[in-house]
XYZ file of C-alpha atoms in Angstrom:
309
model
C 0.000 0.000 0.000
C 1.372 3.523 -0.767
C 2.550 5.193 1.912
C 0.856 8.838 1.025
C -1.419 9.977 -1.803
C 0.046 11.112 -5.070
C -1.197 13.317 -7.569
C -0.833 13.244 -11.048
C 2.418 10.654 -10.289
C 3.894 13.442 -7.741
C 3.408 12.890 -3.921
C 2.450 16.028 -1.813
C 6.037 15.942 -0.241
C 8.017 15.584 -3.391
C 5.609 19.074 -4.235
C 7.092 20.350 -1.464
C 10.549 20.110 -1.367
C 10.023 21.246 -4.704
C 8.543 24.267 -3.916
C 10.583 25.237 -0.776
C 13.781 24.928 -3.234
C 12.855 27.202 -5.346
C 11.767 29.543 -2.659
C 15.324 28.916 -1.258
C 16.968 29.905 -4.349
C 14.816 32.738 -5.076
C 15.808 34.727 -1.958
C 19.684 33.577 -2.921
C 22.082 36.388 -0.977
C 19.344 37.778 0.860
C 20.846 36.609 3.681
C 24.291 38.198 2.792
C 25.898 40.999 4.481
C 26.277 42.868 0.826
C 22.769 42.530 0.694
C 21.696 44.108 3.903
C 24.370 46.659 3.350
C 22.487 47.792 0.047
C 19.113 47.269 2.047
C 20.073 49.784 4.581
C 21.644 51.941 2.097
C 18.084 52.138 0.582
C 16.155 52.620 3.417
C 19.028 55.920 4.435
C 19.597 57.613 0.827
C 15.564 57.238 0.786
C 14.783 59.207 4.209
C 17.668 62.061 3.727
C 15.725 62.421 0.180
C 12.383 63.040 1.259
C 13.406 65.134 4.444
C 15.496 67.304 2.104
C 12.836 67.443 -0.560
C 9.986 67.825 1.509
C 11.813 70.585 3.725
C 11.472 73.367 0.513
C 7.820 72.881 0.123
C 7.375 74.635 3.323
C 6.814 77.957 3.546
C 8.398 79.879 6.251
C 7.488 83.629 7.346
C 9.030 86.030 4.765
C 7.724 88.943 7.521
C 5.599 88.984 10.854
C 2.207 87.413 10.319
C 2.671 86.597 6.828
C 4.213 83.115 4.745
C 6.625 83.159 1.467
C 4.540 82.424 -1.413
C 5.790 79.070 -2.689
C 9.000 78.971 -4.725
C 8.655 76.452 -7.657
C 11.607 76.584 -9.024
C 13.450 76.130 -5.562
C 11.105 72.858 -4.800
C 12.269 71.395 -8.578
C 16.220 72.025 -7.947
C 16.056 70.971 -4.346
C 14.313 67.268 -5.698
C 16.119 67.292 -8.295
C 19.931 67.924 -6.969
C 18.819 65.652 -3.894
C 18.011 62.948 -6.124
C 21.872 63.785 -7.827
C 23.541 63.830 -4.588
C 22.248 60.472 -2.930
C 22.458 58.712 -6.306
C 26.335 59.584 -6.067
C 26.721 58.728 -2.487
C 24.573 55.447 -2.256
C 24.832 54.145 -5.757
C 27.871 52.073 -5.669
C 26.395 50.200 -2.378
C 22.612 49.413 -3.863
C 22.195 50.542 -7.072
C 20.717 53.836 -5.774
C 17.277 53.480 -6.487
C 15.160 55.648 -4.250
C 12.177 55.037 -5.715
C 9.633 52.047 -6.238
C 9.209 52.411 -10.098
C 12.749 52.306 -10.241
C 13.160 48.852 -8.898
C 9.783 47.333 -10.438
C 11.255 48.519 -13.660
C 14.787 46.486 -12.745
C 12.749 43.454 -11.588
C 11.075 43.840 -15.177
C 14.221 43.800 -17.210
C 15.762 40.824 -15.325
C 17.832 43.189 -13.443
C 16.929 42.594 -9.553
C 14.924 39.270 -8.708
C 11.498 39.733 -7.220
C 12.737 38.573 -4.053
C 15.547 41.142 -3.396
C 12.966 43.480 -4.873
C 10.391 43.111 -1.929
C 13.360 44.304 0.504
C 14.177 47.194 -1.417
C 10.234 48.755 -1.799
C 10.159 47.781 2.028
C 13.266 49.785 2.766
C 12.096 52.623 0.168
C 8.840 53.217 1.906
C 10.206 53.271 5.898
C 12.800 55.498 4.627
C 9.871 57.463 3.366
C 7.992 57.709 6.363
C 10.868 58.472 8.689
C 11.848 61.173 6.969
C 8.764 62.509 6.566
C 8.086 62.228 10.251
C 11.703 63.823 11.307
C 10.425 67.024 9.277
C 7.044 66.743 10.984
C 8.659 66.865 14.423
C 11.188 69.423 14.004
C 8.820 71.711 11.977
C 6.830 74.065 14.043
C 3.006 73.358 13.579
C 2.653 77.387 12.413
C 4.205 76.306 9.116
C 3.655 72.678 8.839
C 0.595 73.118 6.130
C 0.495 70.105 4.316
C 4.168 69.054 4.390
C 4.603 68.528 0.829
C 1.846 65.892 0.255
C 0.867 64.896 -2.908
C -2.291 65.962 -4.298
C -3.957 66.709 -7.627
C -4.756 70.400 -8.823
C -8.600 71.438 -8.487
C -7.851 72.592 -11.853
C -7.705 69.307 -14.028
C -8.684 65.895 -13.613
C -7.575 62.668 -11.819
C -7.215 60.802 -15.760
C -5.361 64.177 -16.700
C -2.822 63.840 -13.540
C -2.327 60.453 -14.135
C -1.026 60.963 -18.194
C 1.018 63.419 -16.596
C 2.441 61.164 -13.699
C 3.028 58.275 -16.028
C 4.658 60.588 -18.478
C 7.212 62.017 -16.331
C 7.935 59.102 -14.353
C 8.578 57.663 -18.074
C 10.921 60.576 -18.650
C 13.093 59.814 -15.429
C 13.395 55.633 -15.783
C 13.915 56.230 -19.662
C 16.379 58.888 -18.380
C 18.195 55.925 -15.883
C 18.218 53.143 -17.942
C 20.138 55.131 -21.132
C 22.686 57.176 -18.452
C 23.701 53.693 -16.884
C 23.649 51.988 -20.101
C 26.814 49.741 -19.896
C 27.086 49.113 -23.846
C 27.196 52.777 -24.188
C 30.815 53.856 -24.918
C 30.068 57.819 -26.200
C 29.461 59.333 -22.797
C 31.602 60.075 -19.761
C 29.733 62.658 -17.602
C 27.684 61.713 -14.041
C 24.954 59.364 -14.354
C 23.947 60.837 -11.387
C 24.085 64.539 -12.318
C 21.662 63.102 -15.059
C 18.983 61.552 -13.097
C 19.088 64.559 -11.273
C 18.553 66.963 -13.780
C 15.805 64.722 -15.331
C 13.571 64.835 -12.117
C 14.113 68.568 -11.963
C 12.976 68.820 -15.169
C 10.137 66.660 -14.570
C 9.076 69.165 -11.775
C 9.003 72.143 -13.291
C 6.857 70.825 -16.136
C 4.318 69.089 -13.369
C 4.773 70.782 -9.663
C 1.876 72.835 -10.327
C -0.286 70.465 -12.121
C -0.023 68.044 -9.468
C 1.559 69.916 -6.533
C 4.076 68.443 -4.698
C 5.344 64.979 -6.233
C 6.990 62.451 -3.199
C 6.990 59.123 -2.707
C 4.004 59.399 -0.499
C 0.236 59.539 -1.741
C -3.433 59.790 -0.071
C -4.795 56.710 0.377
C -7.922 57.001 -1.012
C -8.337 55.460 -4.725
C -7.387 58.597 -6.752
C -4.545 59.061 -5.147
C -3.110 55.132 -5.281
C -4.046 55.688 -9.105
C -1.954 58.610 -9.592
C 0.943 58.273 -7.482
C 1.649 54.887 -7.533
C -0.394 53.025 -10.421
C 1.119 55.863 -12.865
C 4.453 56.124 -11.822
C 4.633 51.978 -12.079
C 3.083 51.989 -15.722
C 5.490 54.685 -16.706
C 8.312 53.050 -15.484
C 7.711 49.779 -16.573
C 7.126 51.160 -19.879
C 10.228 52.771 -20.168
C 12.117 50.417 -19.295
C 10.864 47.498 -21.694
C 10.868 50.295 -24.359
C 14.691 51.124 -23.638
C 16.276 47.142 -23.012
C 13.690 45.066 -25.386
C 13.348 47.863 -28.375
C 15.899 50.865 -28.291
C 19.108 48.989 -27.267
C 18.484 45.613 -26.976
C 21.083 43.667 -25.469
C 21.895 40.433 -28.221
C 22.967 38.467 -25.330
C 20.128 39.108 -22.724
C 17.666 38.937 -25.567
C 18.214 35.156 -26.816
C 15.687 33.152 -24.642
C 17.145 31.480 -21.440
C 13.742 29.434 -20.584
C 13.022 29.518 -17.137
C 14.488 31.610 -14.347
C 15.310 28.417 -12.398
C 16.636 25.236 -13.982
C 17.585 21.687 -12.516
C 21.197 20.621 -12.188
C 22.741 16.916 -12.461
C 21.262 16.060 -8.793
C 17.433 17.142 -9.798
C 18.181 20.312 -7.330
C 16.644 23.873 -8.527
C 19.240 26.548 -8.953
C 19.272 29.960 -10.153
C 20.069 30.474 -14.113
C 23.334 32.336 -14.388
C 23.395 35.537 -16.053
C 25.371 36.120 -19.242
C 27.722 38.454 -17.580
C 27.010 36.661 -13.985
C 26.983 39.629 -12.450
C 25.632 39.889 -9.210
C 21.706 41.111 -9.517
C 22.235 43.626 -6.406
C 22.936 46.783 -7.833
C 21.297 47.798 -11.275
C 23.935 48.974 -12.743
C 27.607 47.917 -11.676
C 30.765 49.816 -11.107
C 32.947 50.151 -13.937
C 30.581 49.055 -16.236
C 30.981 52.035 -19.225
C 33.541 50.704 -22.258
C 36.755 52.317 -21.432
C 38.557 54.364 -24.014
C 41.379 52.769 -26.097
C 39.964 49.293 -25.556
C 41.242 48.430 -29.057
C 45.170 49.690 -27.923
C 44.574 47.225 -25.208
C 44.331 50.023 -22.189
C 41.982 49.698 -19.397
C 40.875 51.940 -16.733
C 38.302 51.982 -14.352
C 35.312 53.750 -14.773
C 33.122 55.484 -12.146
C 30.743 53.336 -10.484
C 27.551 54.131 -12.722
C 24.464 54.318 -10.785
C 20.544 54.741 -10.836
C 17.847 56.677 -9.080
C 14.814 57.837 -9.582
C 11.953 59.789 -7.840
């Protein structure tokens, strides 16, 4: 007599084991000090961004009894160059993301597994949070208002705000994934000066159509729609546009079947990349084709980064 019911040929515990290696090899170097290192790093360049950020929306007294009228342009530079300035400090550790669309848009071009991507969104969003909370505790209640948050002008409509969320969230990851392009070999400037300068850009073209744009959003349906179902579609479509049409890689595009693959034993193990670089950071150091390759020089590059609001 059997000793447990099988299914289709397959016993429940064979299912199993099955099931909890692949779960084992999914979350690979999670348990990794690198790892943690580039978890934290997240979690830090994310909380000095929105504290920064979120500190020039407010509007302090110019004179007794009245407030500053709101400086646009000051709010654009001061997202954009903080974006700049944490992408060059943090993105040799973890990539330097900053920003959920960023990392859904690596997970979607193979770049960061779905496992190590659930850490980083984690990290993202407490960094978030507690730097929107140190601002809300050292910032008297007198000028508090709203403290930056996110909300769509009376002026247009929630399908309007959400063409122009997805379109400048498009801007920035398009903007990331061709400044950190490693097969590029015709640029040498700061990938991080870049991002920068792209979510500057995309502020002064939206700030006042959709007030102040952070990584935080009401949670009532418009608001999950535009802040965080736009910036996700935009993201995602710029960066399938950019690997799988632009500049598709030749070697990354052949088809590697599954993500997970048996060895010799039967065991499930994680399919090497062509490059077999580690998946951590989005864009490695040293990655941009050095001049006089064909002399036979070499030098190392800066560590190329991305980021993203």
């Amino acid at each position: 007599m059997m000793s447990c019911i099988t299914f289709f040929g397959v016993s429940p515990s064979s299912c199993c084991r099955r099931c909890w290696q692949r779960i084992m090899v999914a979350f690979k170097g999670v348990c990794t000090k690198p790892f943690w290192r580039a978890v934290s790093a997240e979690f830090l360049a994310t909380l000095i961004f929105v504290l920064l950020s979120l500190g020039s929306t407010i509007s302090w007294p110019a004179s007794e009894g009245s407030a500053s009228p709101v400086n646009l342009v000051l709010i654009s530079l001061c997202f954009g160059l903080s974006i700049a300035t944490m992408v060059q400090c943090f993105g040799h550790i973890s990539g330097g993301h900053l920003n959920p669309a960023v990392t859904v848009a690596m997970v979607v071009t193979r770049k960061l597994s779905l496992a190590k991507a659930t850490f980083y969104l984690s990290a993202q969003c407490l960094g978030a949070i507690a730097g929107a909370g140190i601002l809300y505790l050292v910032t008297p209640s007198s000028v508090r208002g709203g403290l930056g948050v996110t909300m769509v002008n009376s002026n247009i409509t929630v399908g309007h705000a959400l063409v122009v969320e997805t379109v400048i969230t498009f801007e920035l990851i398009f903007t990331v994934f061709a400044t950190c392009d490693p097969k590029r070999t015709d640029q040498n400037g700061s990938a991080g000066l870049a991002i920068g300068l792209s979510v500057a850009i995309g502020h002064f073209f939206a700030v006042s159509l959709i007030h102040f744009i952070t990584l935080f959003s009401s949670l009532n349906c418009p608001g999950l729609t535009v802040y965080w179902v736009a910036p996700l579609l935009g993201g995602v479509l710029a960066a399938a546009l950019y690997e799988y049409l632009f500049c598709p890689n030749p070697v990354t595009k052949k088809p590697r079947g599954e993500t997970l693959s048996k060895d010799a034993s039967g065991k499930y193990q994680e399919v090497e990349s062509p490059k077999s670089q580690p998946e951590d950071l989005a864009v490695k150091p040293g990655s941009c084709a050095e001049k006089g390759r064909n002399q036979g020089e070499f030098r190392d590059s800066h560590a190329e980064v991305q980021s993203s609001v």
